[in-house]
PDB file of C-alpha atoms in Angstrom:
ATOM      1  CA  MET A   1       0.000   0.000   0.000  1.00 84.00           C
ATOM      2  CA  VAL A   2       1.230   3.467  -0.826  1.00 96.00           C
ATOM      3  CA  THR A   3       0.724   6.557   1.319  1.00 96.00           C
ATOM      4  CA  ALA A   4       0.395  10.315   0.957  1.00 96.00           C
ATOM      5  CA  ASP A   5       4.108  10.531   1.757  1.00 97.00           C
ATOM      6  CA  ASP A   6       4.865   8.337  -1.261  1.00 98.00           C
ATOM      7  CA  VAL A   7       2.678  10.584  -3.430  1.00 98.00           C
ATOM      8  CA  ARG A   8       4.517  13.674  -2.162  1.00 98.00           C
ATOM      9  CA  ARG A   9       7.957  12.137  -2.729  1.00 98.00           C
ATOM     10  CA  VAL A  10       7.203  11.173  -6.341  1.00 98.00           C
ATOM     11  CA  ALA A  11       5.309  14.351  -7.254  1.00 98.00           C
ATOM     12  CA  MET A  12       7.832  16.752  -5.744  1.00 98.00           C
ATOM     13  CA  SER A  13      10.650  15.055  -7.665  1.00 97.00           C
ATOM     14  CA  LEU A  14       9.086  16.237 -10.942  1.00 98.00           C
ATOM     15  CA  PRO A  15      10.087  19.624 -12.397  1.00 97.00           C
ATOM     16  CA  ARG A  16       7.754  22.596 -11.928  1.00 97.00           C
ATOM     17  CA  THR A  17       5.573  20.789  -9.383  1.00 98.00           C
ATOM     18  CA  THR A  18       4.246  22.750  -6.427  1.00 98.00           C
ATOM     19  CA  GLU A  19       2.144  21.547  -3.498  1.00 98.00           C
ATOM     20  CA  ALA A  20      -0.851  23.417  -2.084  1.00 96.00           C
ATOM     21  CA  LEU A  21      -3.507  22.834   0.551  1.00 95.00           C
ATOM     22  CA  VAL A  22      -6.928  23.755  -0.861  1.00 92.00           C
ATOM     23  CA  ARG A  23     -10.058  23.136   1.251  1.00 90.00           C
ATOM     24  CA  ASP A  24      -8.411  20.364   3.286  1.00 88.00           C
ATOM     25  CA  ARG A  25      -7.066  18.637   0.173  1.00 93.00           C
ATOM     26  CA  VAL A  26      -3.424  18.404  -0.819  1.00 97.00           C
ATOM     27  CA  LYS A  27      -3.044  19.249  -4.508  1.00 97.00           C
ATOM     28  CA  TYR A  28      -0.051  19.139  -6.813  1.00 98.00           C
ATOM     29  CA  ARG A  29       0.175  21.654  -9.623  1.00 97.00           C
ATOM     30  CA  ILE A  30       2.176  22.857 -12.554  1.00 97.00           C
ATOM     31  CA  GLY A  31       1.478  26.561 -12.586  1.00 94.00           C
ATOM     32  CA  ARG A  32      -2.297  26.786 -12.134  1.00 94.00           C
ATOM     33  CA  ILE A  33      -3.008  23.300 -13.524  1.00 96.00           C
ATOM     34  CA  VAL A  34      -3.784  20.654 -10.905  1.00 96.00           C
ATOM     35  CA  TYR A  35      -2.553  17.227 -11.976  1.00 98.00           C
ATOM     36  CA  LEU A  36      -2.893  15.329  -8.660  1.00 97.00           C
ATOM     37  CA  ALA A  37      -5.115  15.695  -5.612  1.00 97.00           C
ATOM     38  CA  LEU A  38      -5.465  13.614  -2.477  1.00 97.00           C
ATOM     39  CA  SER A  39      -8.802  13.018  -0.781  1.00 96.00           C
ATOM     40  CA  PRO A  40      -9.120  14.670   2.651  1.00 95.00           C
ATOM     41  CA  ASP A  41      -8.586  11.279   4.345  1.00 96.00           C
ATOM     42  CA  GLU A  42      -5.626  10.543   2.007  1.00 96.00           C
ATOM     43  CA  THR A  43      -7.013   7.155   0.924  1.00 97.00           C
ATOM     44  CA  ARG A  44      -7.709   8.145  -2.703  1.00 97.00           C
ATOM     45  CA  MET A  45      -5.842  10.144  -5.305  1.00 98.00           C
ATOM     46  CA  GLY A  46      -7.343  11.977  -8.253  1.00 98.00           C
ATOM     47  CA  PHE A  47      -5.050  12.439 -11.217  1.00 98.00           C
ATOM     48  CA  ALA A  48      -4.966  13.800 -14.753  1.00 98.00           C
ATOM     49  CA  PHE A  49      -6.032  11.141 -17.224  1.00 98.00           C
ATOM     50  CA  PRO A  50      -7.512  11.341 -20.754  1.00 97.00           C
ATOM     51  CA  LYS A  51     -11.316  11.511 -20.704  1.00 96.00           C
ATOM     52  CA  ALA A  52     -11.558   9.241 -23.734  1.00 96.00           C
ATOM     53  CA  GLU A  53      -9.767   6.418 -21.901  1.00 97.00           C
ATOM     54  CA  ARG A  54     -11.088   6.636 -18.351  1.00 96.00           C
ATOM     55  CA  VAL A  55     -14.224   4.485 -18.737  1.00 97.00           C
ATOM     56  CA  ALA A  56     -12.100   1.634 -20.085  1.00 98.00           C
ATOM     57  CA  LEU A  57      -9.631   2.047 -17.205  1.00 97.00           C
ATOM     58  CA  VAL A  58     -12.354   1.992 -14.546  1.00 98.00           C
ATOM     59  CA  GLU A  59     -14.196  -0.935 -16.133  1.00 98.00           C
ATOM     60  CA  ALA A  60     -10.972  -2.948 -16.484  1.00 98.00           C
ATOM     61  CA  GLU A  61      -9.996  -2.547 -12.816  1.00 97.00           C
ATOM     62  CA  PRO A  62     -12.944  -1.292 -10.738  1.00 97.00           C
ATOM     63  CA  GLU A  63     -11.272  -2.461  -7.523  1.00 97.00           C
ATOM     64  CA  LYS A  64      -8.567   0.165  -8.141  1.00 98.00           C
ATOM     65  CA  PHE A  65     -10.010   2.979 -10.221  1.00 98.00           C
ATOM     66  CA  MET A  66     -13.104   5.167  -9.920  1.00 98.00           C
ATOM     67  CA  MET A  67     -14.694   7.765 -12.126  1.00 98.00           C
ATOM     68  CA  PRO A  68     -14.258  11.352 -10.964  1.00 96.00           C
ATOM     69  CA  ARG A  69     -16.859  12.968  -8.770  1.00 93.00           C
ATOM     70  CA  PRO A  70     -19.741  14.333 -10.882  1.00 94.00           C
ATOM     71  CA  SER A  71     -18.438  17.883 -10.437  1.00 90.00           C
ATOM     72  CA  ASP A  72     -15.081  16.821 -11.954  1.00 91.00           C
ATOM     73  CA  GLU A  73     -16.381  14.795 -14.913  1.00 93.00           C
ATOM     74  CA  ARG A  74     -15.750  17.656 -17.321  1.00 95.00           C
ATOM     75  CA  TYR A  75     -12.011  17.427 -16.616  1.00 95.00           C
ATOM     76  CA  ASN A  76      -9.394  14.915 -17.756  1.00 96.00           C
ATOM     77  CA  TRP A  77      -9.547  13.198 -14.377  1.00 97.00           C
ATOM     78  CA  VAL A  78      -9.935   9.803 -12.692  1.00 98.00           C
ATOM     79  CA  ARG A  79      -9.398   8.494  -9.134  1.00 98.00           C
ATOM     80  CA  VAL A  80      -7.491   5.569  -7.632  1.00 98.00           C
ATOM     81  CA  ARG A  81      -7.619   3.831  -4.247  1.00 98.00           C
ATOM     82  CA  LEU A  82      -4.116   4.102  -2.778  1.00 98.00           C
ATOM     83  CA  ASP A  83      -4.431   0.805  -0.900  1.00 97.00           C
ATOM     84  CA  ALA A  84      -4.962  -1.013  -4.223  1.00 97.00           C
ATOM     85  CA  ILE A  85      -1.692  -0.022  -5.915  1.00 98.00           C
ATOM     86  CA  ASP A  86       2.015  -0.458  -5.302  1.00 97.00           C
ATOM     87  CA  GLU A  87       4.824   2.071  -5.552  1.00 97.00           C
ATOM     88  CA  ALA A  88       5.695   1.226  -9.161  1.00 97.00           C
ATOM     89  CA  GLU A  89       2.112   1.789 -10.324  1.00 98.00           C
ATOM     90  CA  LEU A  90       1.854   4.964  -8.247  1.00 98.00           C
ATOM     91  CA  THR A  91       4.984   6.329  -9.886  1.00 98.00           C
ATOM     92  CA  GLU A  92       3.686   5.501 -13.356  1.00 97.00           C
ATOM     93  CA  LEU A  93       0.313   7.175 -12.710  1.00 98.00           C
ATOM     94  CA  ILE A  94       1.915  10.323 -11.302  1.00 98.00           C
ATOM     95  CA  VAL A  95       4.521  10.666 -14.049  1.00 98.00           C
ATOM     96  CA  GLU A  96       1.898  10.191 -16.784  1.00 97.00           C
ATOM     97  CA  ALA A  97      -0.448  12.737 -15.141  1.00 98.00           C
ATOM     98  CA  TRP A  98       2.461  15.194 -14.859  1.00 98.00           C
ATOM     99  CA  ARG A  99       3.431  14.579 -18.487  1.00 97.00           C
ATOM    100  CA  MET A 100      -0.096  15.523 -19.617  1.00 96.00           C
ATOM    101  CA  CYS A 101       0.254  18.948 -17.988  1.00 95.00           C
ATOM    102  CA  VAL A 102       3.893  19.981 -18.337  1.00 96.00           C
ATOM    103  CA  PRO A 103       5.364  21.413 -21.564  1.00 93.00           C
ATOM    104  CA  LYS A 104       6.654  18.624 -23.826  1.00 94.00           C
ATOM    105  CA  ARG A 105      10.180  20.031 -23.735  1.00 94.00           C
ATOM    106  CA  VAL A 106      10.278  19.844 -19.929  1.00 94.00           C
ATOM    107  CA  ALA A 107       9.011  16.253 -19.963  1.00 92.00           C
ATOM    108  CA  ALA A 108      11.562  15.263 -22.608  1.00 94.00           C
ATOM    109  CA  GLU A 109      14.424  16.852 -20.652  1.00 93.00           C
ATOM    110  CA  HIS A 110      13.404  15.186 -17.409  1.00 92.00           C
ATOM    111  CA  LEU A 111      12.565  11.743 -18.772  1.00 88.00           C
ATOM    112  CA  GLY A 112      15.353  11.619 -21.341  1.00 84.00           C
TER     113      GLY A 112
END
């Protein structure tokens, strides 16, 4: 099981990431764009994910992934239960969410 500390460690290692507390939720941003957010109880993580692919992701692994809250359905967003993933999967989800939001040049420089 991964924790909020694992999320912080991975997210803060990525260029241009900042952390903010907004209405009792820890959010990770690039500029004004939020690409990760923890639930208030830190058991779930919302992350940037292509809208066109999220239904397939949730249907393939409903024990891990959840659709966004109705108020967030208009965004490229999906949620994951932190107790259902390991550190490798967490890292992959965070890096891919970050890559969606950061300039391509920055991603290329960081990821090689």
